[in-house]
PDB file of C-alpha atoms and ligand atoms in Angstrom:
ATOM      1  CA  MET A  23      44.203  16.596 -71.374  1.00  0.00           C
ATOM      2  CA  SER A  24      42.706  18.938 -68.741  1.00  0.00           C
ATOM      3  CA  ASN A  25      38.904  19.807 -67.960  1.00  0.00           C
ATOM      4  CA  VAL A  26      39.004  22.932 -65.998  1.00  0.00           C
ATOM      5  CA  THR A  27      36.131  24.873 -66.019  1.00  0.00           C
ATOM      6  CA  VAL A  28      37.852  28.419 -65.915  1.00  0.00           C
ATOM      7  CA  ILE A  29      35.283  30.993 -64.425  1.00  0.00           C
ATOM      8  CA  ASP A  30      35.999  34.544 -63.125  1.00  0.00           C
ATOM      9  CA  PRO A  31      34.844  35.068 -59.689  1.00  0.00           C
ATOM     10  CA  ARG A  32      34.831  38.958 -60.143  1.00  0.00           C
ATOM     11  CA  ARG A  33      32.754  38.550 -63.241  1.00  0.00           C
ATOM     12  CA  GLY A  34      30.661  41.838 -63.596  1.00  0.00           C
ATOM     13  CA  LEU A  35      32.048  43.528 -60.622  1.00  0.00           C
ATOM     14  CA  ARG A  36      34.292  46.863 -60.359  1.00  0.00           C
ATOM     15  CA  PRO A  37      37.700  45.756 -60.531  1.00  0.00           C
ATOM     16  CA  LYS A  38      39.212  46.394 -56.715  1.00  0.00           C
ATOM     17  CA  PRO A  39      41.955  48.969 -56.957  1.00  0.00           C
ATOM     18  CA  ALA A  40      45.509  47.715 -54.599  1.00  0.00           C
ATOM     19  CA  PRO A  41      45.314  49.141 -51.122  1.00  0.00           C
ATOM     20  CA  ASP A  42      47.089  52.653 -51.144  1.00  0.00           C
ATOM     21  CA  ALA A  43      49.741  53.895 -48.401  1.00  0.00           C
ATOM     22  CA  GLU A  44      46.487  55.577 -46.334  1.00  0.00           C
ATOM     23  CA  VAL A  45      45.171  52.140 -46.394  1.00  0.00           C
ATOM     24  CA  LEU A  46      48.317  50.842 -45.341  1.00  0.00           C
ATOM     25  CA  ALA A  47      48.709  53.175 -42.404  1.00  0.00           C
ATOM     26  CA  HIS A  48      44.945  52.746 -41.378  1.00  0.00           C
ATOM     27  CA  LEU A  49      45.417  49.296 -41.445  1.00  0.00           C
ATOM     28  CA  LYS A  50      48.459  48.763 -39.655  1.00  0.00           C
ATOM     29  CA  ALA A  51      46.538  51.268 -37.060  1.00  0.00           C
ATOM     30  CA  LEU A  52      43.284  49.005 -36.517  1.00  0.00           C
ATOM     31  CA  GLN A  53      46.060  45.992 -35.882  1.00  0.00           C
ATOM     32  CA  GLU A  54      47.121  47.367 -32.991  1.00  0.00           C
ATOM     33  CA  LYS A  55      44.139  48.557 -31.670  1.00  0.00           C
ATOM     34  CA  ALA A  56      42.515  45.564 -32.242  1.00  0.00           C
ATOM     35  CA  ALA A  57      45.460  43.700 -31.076  1.00  0.00           C
ATOM     36  CA  GLY A  58      45.080  44.673 -27.606  1.00  0.00           C
ATOM     37  CA  ARG A  59      41.252  43.699 -27.179  1.00  0.00           C
ATOM     38  CA  ASP A  60      39.708  40.469 -26.629  1.00  0.00           C
ATOM     39  CA  ALA A  61      37.609  38.690 -29.030  1.00  0.00           C
ATOM     40  CA  GLN A  62      34.072  41.041 -28.156  1.00  0.00           C
ATOM     41  CA  GLY A  63      36.714  44.305 -28.735  1.00  0.00           C
ATOM     42  CA  VAL A  64      37.072  43.156 -32.034  1.00  0.00           C
ATOM     43  CA  VAL A  65      33.673  42.981 -32.833  1.00  0.00           C
ATOM     44  CA  GLU A  66      32.524  46.130 -31.128  1.00  0.00           C
ATOM     45  CA  MET A  67      35.474  47.849 -33.182  1.00  0.00           C
ATOM     46  CA  ALA A  68      34.083  46.149 -36.592  1.00  0.00           C
ATOM     47  CA  LEU A  69      30.565  47.368 -35.540  1.00  0.00           C
ATOM     48  CA  SER A  70      30.906  50.953 -34.895  1.00  0.00           C
ATOM     49  CA  GLY A  71      32.797  54.036 -35.615  1.00  0.00           C
ATOM     50  CA  GLU A  72      33.430  54.195 -39.200  1.00  0.00           C
ATOM     51  CA  PHE A  73      32.273  51.033 -39.565  1.00  0.00           C
ATOM     52  CA  ALA A  74      28.977  51.598 -38.095  1.00  0.00           C
ATOM     53  CA  GLY A  75      26.035  49.905 -40.689  1.00  0.00           C
ATOM     54  CA  LYS A  76      28.746  49.495 -43.052  1.00  0.00           C
ATOM     55  CA  THR A  77      29.790  45.567 -42.005  1.00  0.00           C
ATOM     56  CA  ALA A  78      28.412  42.160 -42.939  1.00  0.00           C
ATOM     57  CA  VAL A  79      28.953  38.712 -40.846  1.00  0.00           C
ATOM     58  CA  VAL A  80      29.870  35.737 -43.362  1.00  0.00           C
ATOM     59  CA  SER A  81      28.974  32.996 -41.895  1.00  0.00           C
ATOM     60  CA  SER A  82      28.441  29.204 -43.117  1.00  0.00           C
ATOM     61  CA  PHE A  83      26.464  28.190 -40.043  1.00  0.00           C
ATOM     62  CA  GLY A  84      29.128  25.317 -39.718  1.00  0.00           C
ATOM     63  CA  ALA A  85      30.407  23.522 -36.673  1.00  0.00           C
ATOM     64  CA  GLU A  86      32.298  26.527 -35.076  1.00  0.00           C
ATOM     65  CA  SER A  87      29.629  29.181 -35.989  1.00  0.00           C
ATOM     66  CA  ALA A  88      28.123  29.716 -33.192  1.00  0.00           C
ATOM     67  CA  VAL A  89      30.480  31.472 -31.105  1.00  0.00           C
ATOM     68  CA  LEU A  90      31.267  33.983 -33.474  1.00  0.00           C
ATOM     69  CA  LEU A  91      27.443  34.461 -33.824  1.00  0.00           C
ATOM     70  CA  LYS A  92      26.437  35.132 -30.173  1.00  0.00           C
ATOM     71  CA  LEU A  93      29.536  37.689 -30.025  1.00  0.00           C
ATOM     72  CA  VAL A  94      28.015  39.384 -32.832  1.00  0.00           C
ATOM     73  CA  ALA A  95      24.631  39.538 -31.595  1.00  0.00           C
ATOM     74  CA  GLU A  96      25.196  41.005 -28.480  1.00  0.00           C
ATOM     75  CA  VAL A  97      26.930  43.945 -29.851  1.00  0.00           C
ATOM     76  CA  ASP A  98      23.998  44.139 -32.878  1.00  0.00           C
ATOM     77  CA  PRO A  99      21.552  41.437 -33.535  1.00  0.00           C
ATOM     78  CA  ASN A 100      20.925  43.342 -36.731  1.00  0.00           C
ATOM     79  CA  THR A 101      23.985  43.216 -38.136  1.00  0.00           C
ATOM     80  CA  PRO A 102      23.923  41.484 -41.761  1.00  0.00           C
ATOM     81  CA  ILE A 103      24.567  37.950 -41.517  1.00  0.00           C
ATOM     82  CA  LEU A 104      26.123  36.525 -44.769  1.00  0.00           C
ATOM     83  CA  PHE A 105      25.117  32.669 -45.802  1.00  0.00           C
ATOM     84  CA  LEU A 106      26.223  30.812 -48.728  1.00  0.00           C
ATOM     85  CA  ASN A 107      23.607  28.778 -49.289  1.00  0.00           C
ATOM     86  CA  THR A 108      25.415  26.638 -52.413  1.00  0.00           C
ATOM     87  CA  GLY A 109      22.566  24.495 -53.149  1.00  0.00           C
ATOM     88  CA  LYS A 110      24.804  21.624 -51.523  1.00  0.00           C
ATOM     89  CA  LEU A 111      24.478  21.765 -47.852  1.00  0.00           C
ATOM     90  CA  PHE A 112      23.620  19.033 -45.255  1.00  0.00           C
ATOM     91  CA  GLY A 113      19.584  19.842 -44.744  1.00  0.00           C
ATOM     92  CA  GLU A 114      21.527  19.883 -40.727  1.00  0.00           C
ATOM     93  CA  THR A 115      22.887  23.189 -41.902  1.00  0.00           C
ATOM     94  CA  LEU A 116      19.892  24.947 -42.559  1.00  0.00           C
ATOM     95  CA  ARG A 117      18.221  23.712 -39.612  1.00  0.00           C
ATOM     96  CA  TYR A 118      20.854  25.073 -37.431  1.00  0.00           C
ATOM     97  CA  ARG A 119      21.160  28.162 -38.964  1.00  0.00           C
ATOM     98  CA  ASP A 120      17.023  28.399 -38.686  1.00  0.00           C
ATOM     99  CA  ARG A 121      17.875  27.490 -34.918  1.00  0.00           C
ATOM    100  CA  LEU A 122      20.538  30.019 -34.088  1.00  0.00           C
ATOM    101  CA  GLN A 123      18.993  32.438 -35.831  1.00  0.00           C
ATOM    102  CA  ASP A 124      15.894  32.341 -33.559  1.00  0.00           C
ATOM    103  CA  MET A 125      17.826  31.570 -30.521  1.00  0.00           C
ATOM    104  CA  LEU A 126      20.101  34.766 -30.663  1.00  0.00           C
ATOM    105  CA  GLY A 127      17.436  37.062 -32.273  1.00  0.00           C
ATOM    106  CA  LEU A 128      19.497  37.535 -35.340  1.00  0.00           C
ATOM    107  CA  GLY A 129      17.161  40.032 -37.572  1.00  0.00           C
ATOM    108  CA  ASP A 130      19.396  40.007 -40.604  1.00  0.00           C
ATOM    109  CA  VAL A 131      20.440  36.656 -42.011  1.00  0.00           C
ATOM    110  CA  ARG A 132      20.594  36.713 -45.895  1.00  0.00           C
ATOM    111  CA  SER A 133      20.427  33.728 -47.858  1.00  0.00           C
ATOM    112  CA  LEU A 134      22.941  33.746 -51.060  1.00  0.00           C
ATOM    113  CA  SER A 135      22.742  31.146 -53.824  1.00  0.00           C
ATOM    114  CA  PRO A 136      24.113  31.187 -57.335  1.00  0.00           C
ATOM    115  CA  SER A 137      22.090  32.339 -60.202  1.00  0.00           C
ATOM    116  CA  LEU A 138      19.967  29.869 -61.996  1.00  0.00           C
ATOM    117  CA  ALA A 139      21.847  31.576 -64.941  1.00  0.00           C
ATOM    118  CA  ASP A 140      25.073  30.392 -63.378  1.00  0.00           C
ATOM    119  CA  ARG A 141      23.775  26.847 -62.771  1.00  0.00           C
ATOM    120  CA  ASN A 142      22.554  26.190 -65.510  1.00  0.00           C
ATOM    121  CA  ARG A 143      25.663  27.459 -67.391  1.00  0.00           C
ATOM    122  CA  HIS A 144      28.239  25.667 -65.243  1.00  0.00           C
ATOM    123  CA  ASP A 145      26.863  22.782 -64.043  1.00  0.00           C
ATOM    124  CA  PRO A 146      23.759  22.074 -65.388  1.00  0.00           C
ATOM    125  CA  GLU A 147      24.158  18.337 -63.960  1.00  0.00           C
ATOM    126  CA  GLY A 148      25.317  19.152 -60.102  1.00  0.00           C
ATOM    127  CA  THR A 149      28.423  17.246 -60.684  1.00  0.00           C
ATOM    128  CA  LEU A 150      31.051  19.925 -61.332  1.00  0.00           C
ATOM    129  CA  TRP A 151      32.503  19.469 -57.471  1.00  0.00           C
ATOM    130  CA  SER A 152      33.566  16.010 -58.891  1.00  0.00           C
ATOM    131  CA  LYS A 153      35.282  17.401 -62.002  1.00  0.00           C
ATOM    132  CA  ASP A 154      36.864  20.621 -60.770  1.00  0.00           C
ATOM    133  CA  ALA A 155      36.138  21.718 -56.916  1.00  0.00           C
ATOM    134  CA  ASP A 156      37.746  25.007 -57.494  1.00  0.00           C
ATOM    135  CA  ALA A 157      35.082  25.857 -60.575  1.00  0.00           C
ATOM    136  CA  CYS A 158      32.223  24.755 -58.335  1.00  0.00           C
ATOM    137  CA  CYS A 159      32.875  26.722 -55.348  1.00  0.00           C
ATOM    138  CA  ASP A 160      33.962  30.246 -57.739  1.00  0.00           C
ATOM    139  CA  PHE A 161      30.448  30.024 -58.876  1.00  0.00           C
ATOM    140  CA  ARG A 162      28.304  28.500 -55.762  1.00  0.00           C
ATOM    141  CA  LYS A 163      30.315  30.642 -53.241  1.00  0.00           C
ATOM    142  CA  THR A 164      32.843  33.380 -54.580  1.00  0.00           C
ATOM    143  CA  VAL A 165      31.045  34.547 -56.875  1.00  0.00           C
ATOM    144  CA  PRO A 166      27.853  35.365 -54.918  1.00  0.00           C
ATOM    145  CA  LEU A 167      29.583  36.475 -51.827  1.00  0.00           C
ATOM    146  CA  ALA A 168      31.686  39.045 -53.694  1.00  0.00           C
ATOM    147  CA  ARG A 169      28.228  40.731 -55.257  1.00  0.00           C
ATOM    148  CA  ALA A 170      26.430  40.518 -51.920  1.00  0.00           C
ATOM    149  CA  LEU A 171      29.800  42.291 -50.116  1.00  0.00           C
ATOM    150  CA  GLU A 172      29.649  45.145 -52.779  1.00  0.00           C
ATOM    151  CA  PRO A 173      28.051  47.391 -50.442  1.00  0.00           C
ATOM    152  CA  PHE A 174      30.112  46.773 -47.592  1.00  0.00           C
ATOM    153  CA  LYS A 175      33.237  48.340 -46.219  1.00  0.00           C
ATOM    154  CA  ALA A 176      34.113  45.353 -44.104  1.00  0.00           C
ATOM    155  CA  GLN A 177      33.378  42.070 -43.098  1.00  0.00           C
ATOM    156  CA  ILE A 178      33.932  39.798 -39.989  1.00  0.00           C
ATOM    157  CA  THR A 179      34.677  36.400 -40.315  1.00  0.00           C
ATOM    158  CA  GLY A 180      35.358  33.118 -37.874  1.00  0.00           C
ATOM    159  CA  ARG A 181      38.383  32.549 -39.341  1.00  0.00           C
ATOM    160  CA  LYS A 182      41.010  31.019 -37.156  1.00  0.00           C
ATOM    161  CA  ARG A 183      45.003  30.702 -36.768  1.00  0.00           C
ATOM    162  CA  PHE A 184      44.872  26.811 -36.305  1.00  0.00           C
ATOM    163  CA  GLN A 185      42.296  26.020 -38.927  1.00  0.00           C
ATOM    164  CA  THR A 186      44.901  25.687 -41.612  1.00  0.00           C
ATOM    165  CA  ARG A 187      48.367  26.742 -42.394  1.00  0.00           C
ATOM    166  CA  GLU A 188      47.448  29.419 -45.145  1.00  0.00           C
ATOM    167  CA  ARG A 189      45.416  30.711 -41.705  1.00  0.00           C
ATOM    168  CA  SER A 190      48.338  30.554 -39.177  1.00  0.00           C
ATOM    169  CA  SER A 191      50.265  34.048 -39.774  1.00  0.00           C
ATOM    170  CA  MET A 192      46.673  35.571 -39.774  1.00  0.00           C
ATOM    171  CA  GLU A 193      45.966  39.081 -38.288  1.00  0.00           C
ATOM    172  CA  PRO A 194      43.095  40.329 -36.414  1.00  0.00           C
ATOM    173  CA  VAL A 195      42.340  42.945 -39.180  1.00  0.00           C
ATOM    174  CA  GLU A 196      43.034  42.130 -42.732  1.00  0.00           C
ATOM    175  CA  PHE A 197      42.362  44.199 -45.839  1.00  0.00           C
ATOM    176  CA  PHE A 198      41.090  41.447 -48.672  1.00  0.00           C
ATOM    177  CA  ASP A 199      39.640  42.533 -51.947  1.00  0.00           C
ATOM    178  CA  GLY A 200      38.848  46.159 -51.224  1.00  0.00           C
ATOM    179  CA  ARG A 201      37.818  46.092 -48.048  1.00  0.00           C
ATOM    180  CA  TYR A 202      38.400  45.478 -43.770  1.00  0.00           C
ATOM    181  CA  ARG A 203      38.562  42.275 -42.872  1.00  0.00           C
ATOM    182  CA  PHE A 204      37.984  41.622 -39.008  1.00  0.00           C
ATOM    183  CA  ASN A 205      38.814  38.079 -37.696  1.00  0.00           C
ATOM    184  CA  PRO A 206      37.608  38.642 -33.752  1.00  0.00           C
ATOM    185  CA  LEU A 207      38.749  34.753 -33.153  1.00  0.00           C
ATOM    186  CA  TRP A 208      41.915  34.924 -35.250  1.00  0.00           C
ATOM    187  CA  ASN A 209      43.627  33.478 -32.012  1.00  0.00           C
ATOM    188  CA  TRP A 210      41.060  31.540 -30.375  1.00  0.00           C
ATOM    189  CA  ASP A 211      41.905  27.477 -30.137  1.00  0.00           C
ATOM    190  CA  LEU A 212      39.460  24.899 -29.834  1.00  0.00           C
ATOM    191  CA  HIS A 213      39.026  24.504 -26.059  1.00  0.00           C
ATOM    192  CA  GLN A 214      38.464  28.038 -25.903  1.00  0.00           C
ATOM    193  CA  LEU A 215      35.509  27.798 -28.452  1.00  0.00           C
ATOM    194  CA  GLU A 216      34.233  24.821 -26.551  1.00  0.00           C
ATOM    195  CA  ALA A 217      34.379  26.620 -23.214  1.00  0.00           C
ATOM    196  CA  PHE A 218      32.698  29.873 -24.786  1.00  0.00           C
ATOM    197  CA  ALA A 219      30.088  27.547 -26.413  1.00  0.00           C
ATOM    198  CA  GLU A 220      29.542  25.699 -22.817  1.00  0.00           C
ATOM    199  CA  ARG A 221      29.632  28.772 -21.015  1.00  0.00           C
ATOM    200  CA  HIS A 222      26.893  30.430 -23.243  1.00  0.00           C
ATOM    201  CA  LYS A 223      24.576  26.697 -23.440  1.00  0.00           C
ATOM    202  CA  LEU A 224      25.109  27.111 -27.450  1.00  0.00           C
ATOM    203  CA  PRO A 225      23.627  24.494 -28.912  1.00  0.00           C
ATOM    204  CA  LYS A 226      26.162  22.214 -31.219  1.00  0.00           C
ATOM    205  CA  HIS A 227      25.691  21.875 -35.169  1.00  0.00           C
ATOM    206  CA  PRO A 228      23.942  18.198 -34.953  1.00  0.00           C
ATOM    207  CA  LEU A 229      26.571  16.648 -37.480  1.00  0.00           C
ATOM    208  CA  VAL A 230      29.404  17.706 -34.997  1.00  0.00           C
ATOM    209  CA  GLU A 231      28.113  14.564 -32.628  1.00  0.00           C
ATOM    210  CA  ASP A 232      28.059  12.567 -35.656  1.00  0.00           C
ATOM    211  CA  GLY A 233      31.814  12.840 -36.569  1.00  0.00           C
ATOM    212  CA  TYR A 234      32.182  15.613 -38.447  1.00  0.00           C
ATOM    213  CA  PRO A 235      34.381  18.504 -36.291  1.00  0.00           C
ATOM    214  CA  SER A 236      33.891  20.841 -39.983  1.00  0.00           C
ATOM    215  CA  ILE A 237      31.315  20.877 -41.803  1.00  0.00           C
ATOM    216  CA  GLY A 238      30.712  22.127 -45.423  1.00  0.00           C
ATOM    217  CA  CYS A 239      29.077  20.923 -48.339  1.00  0.00           C
ATOM    218  CA  ILE A 240      27.527  17.172 -48.541  1.00  0.00           C
ATOM    219  CA  PRO A 241      30.071  15.946 -51.549  1.00  0.00           C
ATOM    220  CA  CYS A 242      33.189  17.405 -49.817  1.00  0.00           C
ATOM    221  CA  THR A 243      32.570  16.890 -46.496  1.00  0.00           C
ATOM    222  CA  ARG A 244      33.324  13.272 -44.859  1.00  0.00           C
ATOM    223  CA  ARG A 245      33.211  11.827 -41.418  1.00  0.00           C
ATOM    224  CA  VAL A 246      36.812  12.300 -39.306  1.00  0.00           C
ATOM    225  CA  GLN A 247      38.918   9.224 -38.307  1.00  0.00           C
ATOM    226  CA  ALA A 248      40.463   9.434 -34.722  1.00  0.00           C
ATOM    227  CA  GLY A 249      43.572  10.969 -35.149  1.00  0.00           C
ATOM    228  CA  GLU A 250      43.022  12.596 -38.036  1.00  0.00           C
ATOM    229  CA  ASP A 251      43.323  16.624 -38.750  1.00  0.00           C
ATOM    230  CA  TYR A 252      40.049  18.094 -37.567  1.00  0.00           C
ATOM    231  CA  ARG A 253      39.865  19.390 -41.119  1.00  0.00           C
ATOM    232  CA  ALA A 254      40.813  16.252 -42.907  1.00  0.00           C
ATOM    233  CA  GLY A 255      37.046  15.497 -43.891  1.00  0.00           C
ATOM    234  CA  ARG A 256      37.199  18.754 -45.879  1.00  0.00           C
ATOM    235  CA  TRP A 257      37.907  17.677 -49.564  1.00  0.00           C
ATOM    236  CA  SER A 258      39.171  14.809 -48.637  1.00  0.00           C
ATOM    237  CA  GLY A 259      41.875  13.827 -51.225  1.00  0.00           C
ATOM    238  CA  LEU A 260      42.442  16.676 -53.106  1.00  0.00           C
ATOM    239  CA  ASP A 261      45.180  19.270 -52.766  1.00  0.00           C
ATOM    240  CA  LYS A 262      42.372  21.990 -51.515  1.00  0.00           C
ATOM    241  CA  ASP A 263      41.426  23.671 -48.041  1.00  0.00           C
ATOM    242  CA  GLU A 264      40.417  26.826 -48.599  1.00  0.00           C
ATOM    243  CA  CYS A 265      37.067  27.556 -51.126  1.00  0.00           C
ATOM    244  CA  GLY A 266      38.050  30.598 -52.126  1.00  0.00           C
ATOM    245  CA  ILE A 267      35.774  33.563 -50.487  1.00  0.00           C
ATOM    246  CA  HIS A 268      38.984  33.585 -47.967  1.00  0.00           C
ATOM    247  CA  LEU A 269      41.994  33.060 -49.975  1.00  0.00           C
ATOM    248  CA  THR A 270      44.545  36.056 -49.276  1.00  0.00           C
ATOM    249  CA  ASP A 271      46.006  36.422 -52.761  1.00  0.00           C
ATOM    250  CA  GLY A 272      44.958  38.960 -55.402  1.00  0.00           C
ATOM    251  CA  GLY A 273      45.267  42.058 -52.751  1.00  0.00           C
ATOM    252  CA  GLY A 274      44.824  40.040 -49.446  1.00  0.00           C
ATOM    253  CA  ILE A 275      47.384  41.985 -46.583  1.00  0.00           C
TER     254      ILE A 275
HETATM  255  S1  SF4 B 315      32.559  22.600 -51.372  1.00  0.00           S
HETATM  256 FE1  SF4 B 315      32.316  21.143 -53.010  1.00  0.00          FE
HETATM  257  S2  SF4 B 315      29.886  21.080 -53.925  1.00  0.00           S
HETATM  258 FE2  SF4 B 315      30.399  22.794 -52.341  1.00  0.00          FE
HETATM  259  S3  SF4 B 315      30.558  24.412 -53.401  1.00  0.00           S
HETATM  260 FE3  SF4 B 315      32.724  23.806 -53.183  1.00  0.00          FE
HETATM  261  S4  SF4 B 315      33.430  21.995 -54.726  1.00  0.00           S
HETATM  262 FE4  SF4 B 315      31.204  22.621 -54.986  1.00  0.00          FE
END
């Protein structure tokens, strides 16, 4: 018998209405505008006009995060940066966050954690990841992020089309869970990311050199062998390649 913990990620939060015709028309206009811009131009769109002061960045401070954070810092270094500190992260990631924060002059990095009540209720032993990774991601990532995003009209992500099958048809602007979602790096590849990082002398996440091209929580990340997909080390052995915070089901367009 399955021992699955079911957690409602929207627990205690206002339900988001489905996008109406007006939102869909506006989304189409934003997509057309963004498609003609480079990454910096999409960031500028997300942080100005109707979105000024109403947009947050979601960053894992992982292997490729520095590129997006640099682009955002160039436009407004005081943009809120939402960082999910699950309690299961590598120490290297926490130190990398601090290093990038100082180097880029990020003035509003917000560390999000699951509440103590949720930890005690869902994962008192800290081993839920080994029994039900979706439930663990729900209470450690999805719930804290959904709460932190409540006041914002839009978010910026560092997602790229090449990363997963699910992201391969992603647009530069989407509408997800009641807000607009800008993906400035949507059509970048690894070569472009590396070239940008080199040009701007951005430090690499220390674990990249150690064989981790994609970095998440300690229990759910392993080194990648030569010839493997670069995200093969994430939730290895499980039929899972997203933590749930970016999934486009449930209203994502
Ligand atoms: S990545 Fe693993 S440890 Fe981290 S929240 Fe998800 S299941 Fe839990």
